[in-house]
Structure formats: structure tokens, C-alpha cells
Short mmCIF file of C-alpha atoms and ligand atoms in Angstrom, two decimals:
data_model
loop_
_atom_site.label_atom_id
_atom_site.label_comp_id
_atom_site.label_asym_id
_atom_site.label_seq_id
_atom_site.Cartn_x
_atom_site.Cartn_y
_atom_site.Cartn_z
CA MET A 1 9.87 -111.25 116.23
CA THR A 2 7.41 -114.33 116.85
CA SER A 3 9.78 -117.18 118.75
CA GLY A 4 7.53 -120.64 117.71
CA PRO A 5 8.64 -123.50 120.66
CA GLY A 6 10.51 -124.96 118.01
CA ASP A 7 13.92 -122.97 118.91
CA ALA A 8 13.21 -123.56 122.50
CA LEU A 9 12.85 -127.23 122.75
CA GLY A 10 15.40 -128.24 125.35
CA GLY A 11 13.84 -129.91 127.45
CA HIS A 12 13.49 -127.33 130.55
CA THR A 13 9.47 -126.66 129.75
CA GLY A 14 9.20 -130.53 130.81
CA LEU A 15 6.57 -130.48 128.37
CA GLY A 16 6.35 -133.47 126.02
CA LEU A 17 5.45 -130.67 123.00
CA ARG A 18 6.04 -132.51 120.00
CA THR A 19 4.02 -136.10 121.19
CA PRO A 20 0.41 -136.14 121.79
CA PRO A 21 -0.59 -139.22 123.70
CA PRO A 22 -0.34 -142.23 122.00
CA GLY A 23 -4.27 -143.01 119.92
CA LEU A 24 -5.16 -139.50 119.48
CA VAL A 25 -6.44 -138.89 116.46
CA LEU A 26 -5.92 -135.21 115.98
CA ARG A 27 -7.93 -132.75 114.01
CA GLU A 28 -6.96 -129.37 112.39
CA ALA A 29 -10.36 -127.57 113.25
CA HIS A 30 -9.03 -124.29 111.33
CA ALA A 31 -6.90 -124.12 108.34
CA HIS A 32 -7.11 -122.10 104.85
CA LEU A 33 -5.66 -124.62 102.82
CA PRO A 34 -5.63 -122.92 99.40
CA ALA A 35 -3.94 -119.74 100.94
CA LEU A 36 -1.63 -122.26 103.09
CA GLY A 37 -0.55 -124.34 99.52
CA GLU A 38 -0.08 -120.89 98.34
CA SER A 39 1.99 -119.59 101.08
CA LEU A 40 4.48 -122.47 100.37
CA THR A 41 5.61 -120.88 96.52
CA LEU A 42 5.20 -117.28 98.10
CA GLU A 43 8.18 -115.07 99.03
CA ARG A 44 7.52 -113.93 103.03
CA LEU A 45 8.36 -110.89 104.96
CA ASP A 46 8.49 -112.91 108.50
CA ALA A 47 12.04 -112.26 109.06
CA CYS A 48 12.11 -109.31 108.41
CA THR A 49 13.00 -107.29 111.81
CA SER A 50 12.70 -104.03 110.19
CA LEU A 51 11.01 -101.21 107.72
CA GLY A 52 14.14 -101.15 106.01
CA GLU A 53 14.73 -104.71 105.77
CA CYS A 54 11.02 -104.73 104.08
CA LEU A 55 11.65 -102.00 101.22
CA GLU A 56 14.97 -103.90 100.47
CA ARG A 57 12.84 -106.92 100.03
CA VAL A 58 10.56 -104.83 98.17
CA ARG A 59 13.38 -103.35 95.82
CA GLY A 60 14.79 -106.89 95.34
CA ALA A 61 11.93 -108.34 94.26
CA CYS A 62 10.19 -105.25 92.39
CA GLY A 63 13.66 -105.76 90.33
CA ARG A 64 13.52 -109.92 89.60
CA ALA A 65 9.81 -108.72 88.06
CA GLY A 66 11.00 -106.39 86.35
CA ALA A 67 13.75 -108.17 84.70
CA MET A 68 11.36 -110.88 84.05
CA GLY A 69 8.29 -108.96 81.59
CA GLU A 70 6.48 -109.53 85.04
CA SER A 71 4.27 -106.09 86.15
CA THR A 72 2.76 -107.74 89.69
CA VAL A 73 4.99 -108.60 92.87
CA ARG A 74 3.16 -110.80 96.28
CA LEU A 75 5.13 -110.58 99.55
CA ALA A 76 3.52 -112.63 102.43
CA SER A 77 3.57 -112.40 106.06
CA ALA A 78 4.52 -108.48 107.08
CA ARG A 79 4.61 -108.61 110.54
CA VAL A 80 4.91 -104.32 111.31
CA GLU A 81 4.60 -105.46 115.44
CA ALA A 82 7.98 -107.00 115.07
CA TRP A 83 9.81 -104.25 113.15
CA ALA A 84 12.12 -102.25 114.74
CA GLU A 85 9.78 -99.37 113.56
CA ALA A 86 7.05 -100.70 114.45
CA ARG A 87 4.70 -98.73 111.01
CA TRP A 88 3.93 -99.30 108.00
CA PRO A 89 6.29 -97.56 105.12
CA THR A 90 4.47 -93.70 104.04
CA LEU A 91 3.14 -95.06 100.41
CA SER A 92 5.91 -93.08 98.79
CA GLU A 93 8.73 -94.58 100.36
CA LEU A 94 6.72 -97.87 98.93
CA ASP A 95 6.75 -96.23 95.45
CA GLU A 96 10.28 -95.60 95.93
CA ALA A 97 11.24 -98.61 96.21
CA SER A 98 9.08 -100.35 93.84
CA GLY A 99 9.53 -98.30 91.32
CA PRO A 100 6.81 -96.57 89.35
CA SER A 101 6.30 -100.40 86.99
CA VAL A 102 5.89 -103.05 89.14
CA GLY A 103 2.74 -103.08 91.05
CA VAL A 104 3.48 -104.42 94.88
CA VAL A 105 1.00 -105.86 97.42
CA ILE A 106 2.01 -106.46 100.88
CA MET A 107 -0.05 -108.68 102.92
CA SER A 108 0.14 -109.10 106.72
CA PHE A 109 0.72 -112.09 108.05
CA ASP A 110 -3.20 -112.22 109.66
CA HIS A 111 -4.35 -111.76 106.19
CA HIS A 112 -6.99 -108.85 107.21
CA LEU A 113 -5.17 -105.59 106.13
CA ALA A 114 -2.31 -104.96 103.24
CA MET A 115 -0.76 -102.55 101.18
CA ALA A 116 -0.39 -101.59 98.08
CA ASN A 117 2.17 -99.03 96.28
CA SER A 118 0.44 -95.86 93.53
CA ALA A 119 1.49 -99.02 90.26
CA ALA A 120 -1.46 -101.75 92.12
CA LEU A 121 -3.80 -98.93 93.36
CA ASN A 122 -4.31 -97.91 90.17
CA GLY A 123 -4.02 -100.79 88.21
CA ALA A 124 -6.62 -102.99 91.47
CA GLY A 125 -8.56 -99.22 90.75
CA LEU A 126 -8.95 -98.44 94.43
CA ARG A 127 -9.32 -95.25 95.44
CA ALA A 128 -8.58 -93.47 98.95
CA GLY A 129 -11.39 -93.40 101.56
CA GLU A 130 -13.51 -96.04 99.04
CA ARG A 131 -15.06 -98.93 100.60
CA VAL A 132 -14.60 -102.23 98.69
CA LYS A 133 -18.24 -105.07 99.82
CA GLU A 134 -19.37 -104.03 103.57
CA ARG A 135 -15.74 -104.54 105.16
CA GLY A 136 -13.33 -103.37 103.31
CA VAL A 137 -11.60 -99.84 103.31
CA VAL A 138 -9.05 -97.76 100.94
CA GLU A 139 -7.47 -95.90 104.24
CA ALA A 140 -6.66 -92.19 103.52
CA ASP A 141 -4.69 -89.58 105.21
CA GLU A 142 -6.21 -85.95 106.40
CA HIS A 143 -5.60 -84.97 102.47
CA HIS A 144 -7.87 -87.77 101.39
CA ARG A 145 -5.12 -88.84 99.28
CA PRO A 146 -4.37 -93.16 99.82
CA THR A 147 -2.07 -93.98 102.65
CA GLY A 148 -1.38 -97.75 100.83
CA LEU A 149 -3.44 -99.56 103.41
CA LEU A 150 -6.03 -101.44 102.54
CA LEU A 151 -8.41 -103.52 105.35
CA GLU A 152 -10.44 -106.35 104.61
CA ASP A 153 -12.16 -107.06 101.43
CA ALA A 154 -9.81 -103.87 99.94
CA ALA A 155 -6.61 -105.38 100.83
CA TYR A 156 -8.02 -108.79 98.82
CA LYS A 157 -9.39 -106.52 95.47
CA ALA A 158 -5.18 -105.40 95.63
CA TRP A 159 -3.79 -109.21 96.54
CA GLY A 160 -6.61 -110.88 93.74
CA TRP A 161 -5.03 -108.67 91.77
CA ALA A 162 -1.96 -108.84 91.98
CA GLY A 163 -2.13 -112.44 90.89
CA GLU A 164 -4.85 -115.17 90.97
CA LEU A 165 -4.25 -118.77 91.16
CA SER A 166 -4.42 -120.72 87.84
CA GLU A 167 -6.89 -123.73 87.80
CA SER A 168 -3.68 -125.64 86.88
CA GLN A 169 -2.17 -124.24 89.55
CA ARG A 170 -5.23 -125.01 92.35
CA LEU A 171 -4.72 -129.42 92.55
CA PRO A 172 -0.98 -129.45 93.70
CA LEU A 173 -1.13 -126.29 95.95
CA VAL A 174 -3.88 -128.29 97.88
CA ARG A 175 -2.17 -131.59 97.82
CA SER A 176 1.02 -129.54 99.08
CA ALA A 177 -0.68 -128.16 101.93
CA LEU A 178 -2.45 -131.47 102.94
CA ARG A 179 0.98 -133.06 102.95
CA LEU A 180 2.37 -130.39 105.49
CA LEU A 181 -0.79 -130.92 107.98
CA ALA A 182 0.11 -134.82 107.84
CA GLU A 183 2.87 -134.69 108.46
CA LEU A 184 2.20 -133.13 111.08
CA GLY A 185 0.44 -136.21 112.99
CA TYR A 186 -3.42 -134.35 111.08
CA ARG A 187 -5.29 -136.68 110.34
CA GLU A 188 -8.42 -134.33 109.44
CA VAL A 189 -8.72 -131.13 108.74
CA HIS A 190 -11.87 -128.00 108.48
CA ASP A 191 -11.20 -125.75 106.48
CA LEU A 192 -13.02 -122.62 106.98
CA HIS A 193 -13.90 -120.39 103.53
CA SER A 194 -13.19 -122.40 101.09
CA PRO A 195 -13.88 -121.56 97.48
CA ALA A 196 -16.33 -123.22 95.22
CA TRP A 197 -13.51 -125.31 93.69
CA LEU A 198 -12.11 -126.53 96.98
CA GLY A 199 -14.47 -129.10 96.94
CA PRO A 200 -14.08 -130.75 93.38
CA VAL A 201 -10.07 -130.99 93.58
CA LEU A 202 -10.82 -132.80 97.55
CA ARG A 203 -12.49 -135.31 95.07
CA GLU A 204 -10.60 -135.75 92.33
CA LEU A 205 -7.40 -136.32 95.31
CA ASP A 206 -9.62 -138.35 96.96
CA GLU A 207 -10.26 -140.52 93.50
CA ARG A 208 -6.64 -139.87 92.55
CA GLY A 209 -5.91 -142.10 95.64
CA GLU A 210 -3.92 -138.56 96.92
CA LEU A 211 -6.09 -137.26 99.87
CA SER A 212 -4.23 -138.01 102.92
CA MET A 213 -6.93 -136.84 105.41
CA ASP A 214 -10.38 -136.63 106.05
CA VAL A 215 -11.48 -132.72 104.67
CA GLY A 216 -14.35 -130.62 106.03
CA LEU A 217 -15.44 -127.76 104.29
CA TYR A 218 -17.37 -124.43 105.35
CA VAL A 219 -17.93 -122.15 102.33
CA PRO A 220 -18.51 -118.22 102.46
CA LEU A 221 -22.46 -117.58 103.69
CA GLU A 222 -23.13 -116.72 100.43
CA GLY A 223 -22.04 -119.38 98.46
CA ILE A 224 -23.84 -122.00 100.78
CA GLY A 225 -27.05 -122.61 98.98
CA GLU A 226 -25.36 -123.69 96.10
CA ALA A 227 -23.26 -125.88 98.01
CA VAL A 228 -25.59 -127.32 99.13
CA ALA A 229 -27.20 -128.15 95.84
CA GLY A 230 -24.12 -129.26 94.40
CA ARG A 231 -22.78 -131.44 97.78
CA THR A 232 -23.38 -134.69 95.38
CA GLY A 233 -20.84 -133.32 92.73
CA PHE A 234 -17.76 -133.42 95.01
CA GLU A 235 -18.59 -135.40 98.72
CA THR A 236 -17.31 -138.51 99.27
CA SER A 237 -16.69 -140.40 101.96
CA ARG A 238 -13.41 -138.03 102.67
CA VAL A 239 -14.56 -135.23 101.82
CA THR A 240 -17.75 -133.12 103.89
CA LEU A 241 -19.18 -130.31 103.30
CA LEU A 242 -20.00 -129.09 107.12
CA GLY A 243 -21.67 -125.33 106.43
CA ALA A 244 -20.88 -121.93 106.13
CA LYS A 245 -18.51 -119.48 107.31
CA VAL A 246 -18.52 -115.31 108.60
CA PHE A 247 -16.86 -113.04 109.53
CA SER A 248 -18.62 -110.94 112.45
CA ASP A 249 -15.82 -108.81 113.63
CA GLY A 250 -11.98 -108.14 112.81
CA THR A 251 -8.47 -108.99 114.66
CA LEU A 252 -6.71 -108.10 117.57
CA ASN A 253 -3.90 -106.87 115.71
CA GLY A 254 -6.28 -104.65 113.43
CA ARG A 255 -7.80 -103.32 116.56
CA THR A 256 -11.07 -104.13 114.49
CA ALA A 257 -11.79 -106.91 117.26
CA HIS A 258 -15.22 -105.80 117.94
CA MET A 259 -14.93 -105.52 122.31
CA LEU A 260 -17.18 -104.82 125.33
CA HIS A 261 -14.55 -102.26 125.83
CA ARG A 262 -13.14 -99.45 124.24
CA TYR A 263 -9.09 -100.75 123.26
CA SER A 264 -6.92 -98.27 124.22
CA GLU A 265 -5.15 -96.23 121.11
CA PRO A 266 -7.76 -97.34 119.28
CA ARG A 267 -8.55 -96.46 115.90
CA VAL A 268 -10.36 -93.44 114.74
CA GLY A 269 -13.89 -94.07 114.83
CA TYR A 270 -13.99 -97.68 115.91
CA SER A 271 -12.82 -97.07 119.80
CA ARG A 272 -13.98 -100.69 120.39
CA GLY A 273 -13.77 -102.46 116.93
CA GLN A 274 -15.72 -103.28 113.78
CA CYS A 275 -18.63 -105.38 114.22
CA LEU A 276 -18.98 -106.61 110.37
CA ILE A 277 -22.03 -107.67 111.13
CA ALA A 278 -25.64 -106.68 112.25
CA PRO A 279 -27.13 -108.75 114.79
CA LEU A 280 -30.46 -109.15 113.20
CA VAL A 281 -28.63 -109.96 110.27
CA LEU A 282 -26.22 -112.71 111.80
CA ASP A 283 -29.92 -114.07 112.77
CA ASP A 284 -31.27 -114.88 108.97
CA HIS A 285 -27.77 -115.99 108.87
CA ILE A 286 -27.92 -118.89 111.23
CA ARG A 287 -31.59 -119.60 110.09
CA LEU A 288 -30.85 -120.12 106.92
CA VAL A 289 -28.09 -122.59 107.34
CA GLU A 290 -30.59 -123.84 110.10
CA SER A 291 -33.05 -124.47 106.76
CA LEU A 292 -30.39 -125.44 104.57
CA GLY A 293 -29.34 -128.50 107.24
CA VAL A 294 -25.79 -127.12 107.61
CA GLN A 295 -23.43 -125.61 110.78
CA LEU A 296 -22.39 -121.53 110.64
CA ALA A 297 -18.70 -121.38 111.70
CA ILE A 298 -18.59 -117.37 112.32
CA HIS A 299 -15.62 -115.32 113.17
CA ALA A 300 -15.60 -113.72 115.88
CA ILE A 301 -12.42 -112.32 117.90
CA GLY A 302 -13.35 -110.05 120.50
CA ASP A 303 -15.67 -110.32 123.63
CA GLY A 304 -18.47 -107.88 121.95
CA ALA A 305 -18.49 -110.23 118.92
CA VAL A 306 -18.79 -113.11 120.89
CA ARG A 307 -21.26 -111.99 122.90
CA THR A 308 -23.51 -111.12 119.98
CA VAL A 309 -22.84 -114.45 118.61
CA LEU A 310 -23.98 -116.42 121.68
CA ASP A 311 -27.23 -113.55 121.44
CA CYS A 312 -28.10 -114.92 118.78
CA VAL A 313 -28.19 -118.25 118.44
CA LYS A 314 -30.54 -117.55 121.99
CA ARG A 315 -32.74 -115.47 120.08
CA VAL A 316 -33.54 -117.28 116.61
CA ARG A 317 -33.28 -120.62 119.21
CA ALA A 318 -31.47 -122.29 116.73
CA SER A 319 -30.34 -125.76 117.30
CA ARG A 320 -27.63 -127.39 119.54
CA ASN A 321 -24.30 -127.56 117.06
CA ARG A 322 -25.42 -125.29 113.82
CA VAL A 323 -23.10 -122.72 114.97
CA ARG A 324 -19.74 -122.73 116.04
CA ILE A 325 -17.71 -119.22 117.43
CA GLU A 326 -13.97 -119.40 115.62
CA HIS A 327 -11.15 -117.61 117.36
CA ALA A 328 -13.04 -116.67 120.79
CA GLU A 329 -9.56 -114.98 122.12
CA VAL A 330 -10.99 -112.19 124.40
CA VAL A 331 -14.33 -114.03 126.22
CA ASP A 332 -16.15 -111.60 128.71
CA ARG A 333 -16.50 -114.54 132.36
CA ALA A 334 -20.74 -113.66 132.17
CA ASP A 335 -20.37 -115.59 128.45
CA VAL A 336 -18.35 -118.10 129.40
CA ALA A 337 -20.78 -120.89 130.16
CA ARG A 338 -23.15 -120.15 127.53
CA PHE A 339 -20.99 -122.02 124.93
CA GLY A 340 -22.13 -125.41 126.60
CA GLU A 341 -25.62 -123.78 127.18
CA LEU A 342 -26.55 -122.35 123.90
CA GLY A 343 -25.08 -125.30 122.12
CA VAL A 344 -21.92 -123.78 120.27
CA THR A 345 -18.81 -124.85 119.76
CA CYS A 346 -15.64 -122.78 120.60
CA SER A 347 -13.29 -123.50 117.71
CA VAL A 348 -9.97 -121.90 118.97
CA GLN A 349 -6.40 -120.90 118.17
CA PRO A 350 -4.21 -120.92 121.27
CA CYS A 351 -1.09 -120.45 118.91
CA HIS A 352 -2.15 -117.03 117.71
CA LEU A 353 -1.90 -115.90 121.80
CA LEU A 354 2.09 -116.37 121.28
CA SER A 355 2.14 -113.64 118.51
CA ASP A 356 -0.10 -111.81 120.00
CA ILE A 357 1.34 -110.81 122.99
CA GLU A 358 2.70 -107.80 122.68
CA ALA A 359 -0.76 -106.57 121.11
CA LEU A 360 -2.54 -107.51 123.53
CA ARG A 361 -0.43 -105.73 126.30
CA ARG A 362 -0.43 -102.52 123.68
CA PHE A 363 -4.02 -102.85 123.26
CA LEU A 364 -6.12 -104.45 125.61
CA PRO A 365 -3.47 -104.27 129.04
CA HIS A 366 -6.94 -103.91 131.31
CA ARG A 367 -8.76 -107.32 129.48
CA LEU A 368 -5.61 -109.38 129.73
CA ASP A 369 -7.81 -111.80 132.62
CA ARG A 370 -10.59 -112.36 130.14
CA VAL A 371 -8.19 -114.14 126.57
CA LEU A 372 -8.66 -116.91 126.12
CA PRO A 373 -9.67 -118.35 129.51
CA LEU A 374 -9.57 -122.21 128.89
CA ARG A 375 -9.89 -123.33 132.15
CA GLU A 376 -13.01 -122.06 132.46
CA LEU A 377 -14.28 -122.94 128.85
CA LEU A 378 -13.49 -126.87 130.42
CA GLU A 379 -14.69 -125.96 133.89
CA SER A 380 -17.68 -125.14 132.67
CA GLY A 381 -18.05 -128.74 130.65
CA LEU A 382 -17.05 -128.12 126.89
CA LYS A 383 -15.77 -131.31 125.98
CA PRO A 384 -12.56 -131.60 124.12
CA GLY A 385 -11.77 -132.28 120.63
CA HIS A 386 -15.81 -132.22 120.05
CA ILE A 387 -17.16 -131.04 117.58
CA GLY A 388 -20.70 -132.88 117.05
CA ARG A 389 -23.19 -132.18 114.01
CA PRO A 390 -26.75 -129.98 114.18
CA GLY A 391 -28.53 -131.70 117.12
CA ASP A 392 -25.91 -133.83 119.00
CA PRO A 393 -25.98 -132.23 122.47
CA ASP A 394 -22.50 -132.42 123.88
CA ALA A 395 -21.09 -128.75 123.08
CA GLY A 396 -17.06 -128.94 122.61
CA LEU A 397 -13.66 -127.00 122.60
CA VAL A 398 -11.72 -127.33 119.78
CA PHE A 399 -8.10 -126.46 118.92
CA GLY A 400 -6.63 -125.82 115.61
CA SER A 401 -4.05 -123.44 114.21
CA ASP A 402 -5.73 -121.09 111.36
CA VAL A 403 -2.46 -121.65 109.59
CA PRO A 404 -1.26 -120.02 107.37
CA ILE A 405 -2.09 -116.76 109.64
CA VAL A 406 0.21 -118.65 111.99
CA ARG A 407 2.14 -122.34 110.91
CA ALA A 408 0.12 -125.59 112.00
CA GLU A 409 2.25 -127.28 114.88
CA PRO A 410 0.11 -128.34 117.39
CA GLU A 411 3.28 -127.28 120.12
CA ASP A 412 2.57 -124.06 119.25
CA SER A 413 -1.39 -124.88 120.95
CA ILE A 414 0.03 -126.74 123.83
CA VAL A 415 2.76 -123.97 124.29
CA ALA A 416 0.26 -121.62 124.89
CA SER A 417 -2.50 -123.40 127.18
CA VAL A 418 0.35 -124.30 129.06
CA LEU A 419 2.89 -122.27 129.37
CA ARG A 420 0.38 -118.66 128.69
CA ARG A 421 3.84 -117.35 126.91
CA ARG A 422 6.40 -118.34 125.10
CA ILE A 423 8.67 -120.36 126.05
CA GLY A 424 11.92 -117.96 126.96
CA MET A 425 9.85 -115.50 128.03
CA ALA A 426 9.66 -115.08 132.15
CA ALA A 427 6.70 -116.63 133.69
CA GLU A 428 5.23 -113.25 135.21
CA ASP A 429 5.04 -112.34 131.30
CA ALA A 430 2.61 -114.81 130.17
CA ILE A 431 -1.25 -113.90 129.57
CA ALA A 432 -3.34 -115.13 132.27
CA PRO A 433 -2.12 -117.75 133.66
CA GLU A 434 -4.82 -118.74 135.83
CA GLN A 435 -5.89 -119.73 132.55
CA ALA A 436 -4.37 -122.56 132.31
CA ILE A 437 -4.48 -125.95 130.97
CA THR A 438 -2.93 -129.15 131.21
CA GLU A 439 -0.93 -130.33 128.82
CA ALA A 440 -2.90 -133.30 128.85
CA GLU A 441 -6.07 -131.25 128.60
CA ALA A 442 -4.58 -129.42 125.09
CA TRP A 443 -4.08 -132.03 124.11
CA SER A 444 -7.44 -133.51 124.17
CA CYS A 445 -8.70 -129.79 121.93
CA PHE A 446 -6.39 -131.45 119.24
CA GLY A 447 -8.09 -135.25 119.70
CA ILE A 448 -10.94 -136.40 117.39
CA ALA A 449 -13.70 -137.04 120.60
ZN1 ZN B 501 -8.96 -118.15 109.39
#
């Protein structure tokens, strides 16, 4: 189980975790507002401690749905690593719990993997072994039967099939997401991978006087041309289109983050994870945003993905602050100084460390010293809290949470940055303690500079 720092704020750490330094205005640099709003309404599995408990929850939710005449169920935030069995149910176990008539989709907490029962696989039209868009996989066993596990776009297809936000739900959900962030002290938020409807909804909130903070948007790359052309239709003094977002690799938990070295226990066929965009295609994406005058935020978790992105920025001679790298959870020593040299914003979510410790020890025991090298990144000259507009010479190191994949409390990232482990863990369990930064330094990465 992930224990957030909140359960151990007894003062024995000496950290003033909940209190940012006076005068510091906080920015949440990486959030997903629609998913956060939705997550406040969905049934969540993050408190489950075993496979049996998960299946009980499925049984209960499907029973209630059936009684109400509903044919789909969505369950959020499953963290299989926290279950005693540390595995997903088999398809027959899930089908047995759900029954044949309700389609169930269980989303992993990291939003890159889901499990669907047979009714949902059939309903969403997903066949064993099928690819969905570039990055989606419908996993098959050795007999070419579906396992129920769905990666990336296959997971989103099933999730979307099981329930799409209706138009009338959008505004209240975004408002409640923003309210939650405002209560945590944030005064600015960047939304990564914003759907086309988000800008207009934010504008409406602003016009009603209900927008609680400044919002910067990064839309999916395929929609950036349209978003730039239509930006006057939704931008206000507080709502700004900042750029586009793409994914260059997967996740550490899924062992799909693109690494320079092999994982221990690699996925078959993906011993160093997955490179989701060919470098030459990424070059074109950077040229496109350059021509449109906006930024490109690139999801790159593994050290291989980080290096690929930096190489692309160099090759196309992108303007400084044209590109920001999201996550950068593992960074090779040779690449640390390149963020500053190339003018690439380093946007990290140290809080992920708290939930990734077990996966890191299991899958990357040989690279623990390269996890979130915050000390080196700051010493390389990155400016804490700074996100420059394209052309601005300074490159920054900024913090966010990636909510709702993890919770948005800034103290989680402060703990991860300073202690490099969860509160309550032994000091020797810290991941790369030599990369710790001070509380003041960590807070400054949340500040708007
Ligand atoms: Zn994200």
C-alpha cells in the first residue's frame, strides 16, 4: 500500500511539509482536470489489499448495476502491486465475479493499463492480439485468447465504451477538480492532454466568475492545429493554450517506459520498454509546434526516452523553451546538463517516487542511482519553478503531481524530494538519497518563477 505522508505527519521528520514558504505562489505543473473531476465520482479500488477483495468489489458493483438496469461498470485506481497476490485476475476469475451481462472495466492507477471482462471486450469490439492505434495492445495468451489486459489505447477504448462524460457533466466536474486544487493552495494549473471541450468549459467558468485559478492547456498533438486556429474562442486572461502533448514512452509500473538498459523481469518483446514515437517523427512534431508558435510537452519517463527527446531537440535546433519533458523519472548522468544547454523544461512529479519504490527496486535495481536526480538537475543550473515562453533563455525545473494518477497534495513531492522514501520507511530504503534536495528548494519548484 502507498502510505501518503499525511498519515505520519507526527512531527518526527521535522519537515514543515504542509506550509509553503510565505509569499510563494504555487503552480501544479502537470494535472489532468477532466480525469480528476471524474475520479471524484468514480468507485475506486486503491484501498484494496488483495485480489479477492478486488473481485468482491466487482461482484458488488455489478450486482448494484444489474439491479439498476445498467450494463456497464467502471472501477478506478487499481494498484495490483499493493495486492497480496500482486497480479491481475484471470479473465475467467473476473467473468465469474461480474457475471455475463455487465461489462466491467478496471483502470490501473497509472491510467496506462486496464482489465476488462468478456462482456466489455465484446462490447468494445476488442479482439485478442489486436493493436488499437499505435500504442494500444489487447493482450493475448499463448492460445491467442484474450487475457482481459489492455494496454494504452486499448485500455482507453474500453474505458470510453463503458462510460463517456456527458456534456452536462463536464462543467461541474472541472469546477470540482479546480476547487480541490485551490484548496491545496494552487493558484495555477497546467492540464496535460486536454480534450477539445475543456477550453470552452474553462472560459464559461471564467465568465461566470467561477474559475479559481489560471489554467494552461496542452492539447493532444493531433488537435493542435485546430486549437491554435480556434484559440480566441476559448482563451481569456486566465485560460491559455500553451501547446501540445505527446507520449514518447509508457510507464515504469508497466515496464513500458523506454530505458537505456534492460529491465529485470522484462515484458516479452519489450526488454527495454517501448519507444512510442520514432525519433524522426518526433522531430516533425517539434517542427510543427515551432511553426505554430506553441510548446510541445513530451511524456518521457525512462532514461532512453529522455535521451531521445533531448537528441531530437538538438537535431531540429528547436528554440529554447519550445519543449518540456514530462516525468523524466530516470535520467542518465550524461543527459542531466543537456536540459539547461538545450533550453528544455524538466517537469517532474517527485510524488511518483512514493508509489514506485517497490516497482523500481524490482524492475530497475541496477538504475536506482539515476531515479529523479533532483540534486544534479538543480546544480546543472535549472531555474526552480520556471516555465519560460518559447525563446526565453532560462530553462526550469518544475514540480507537479500528475493528479489523479496520484493525489495532488504538494507535500507528497516535498517528502519524496527531501527524504527520497515514504515517511515511516527506514532511511536505508531511500532511493538515491544523494539526490535529495532541501525543503526550501523543493517548494521553490512548485513556485511560479
Ligand atoms: Zn500525466
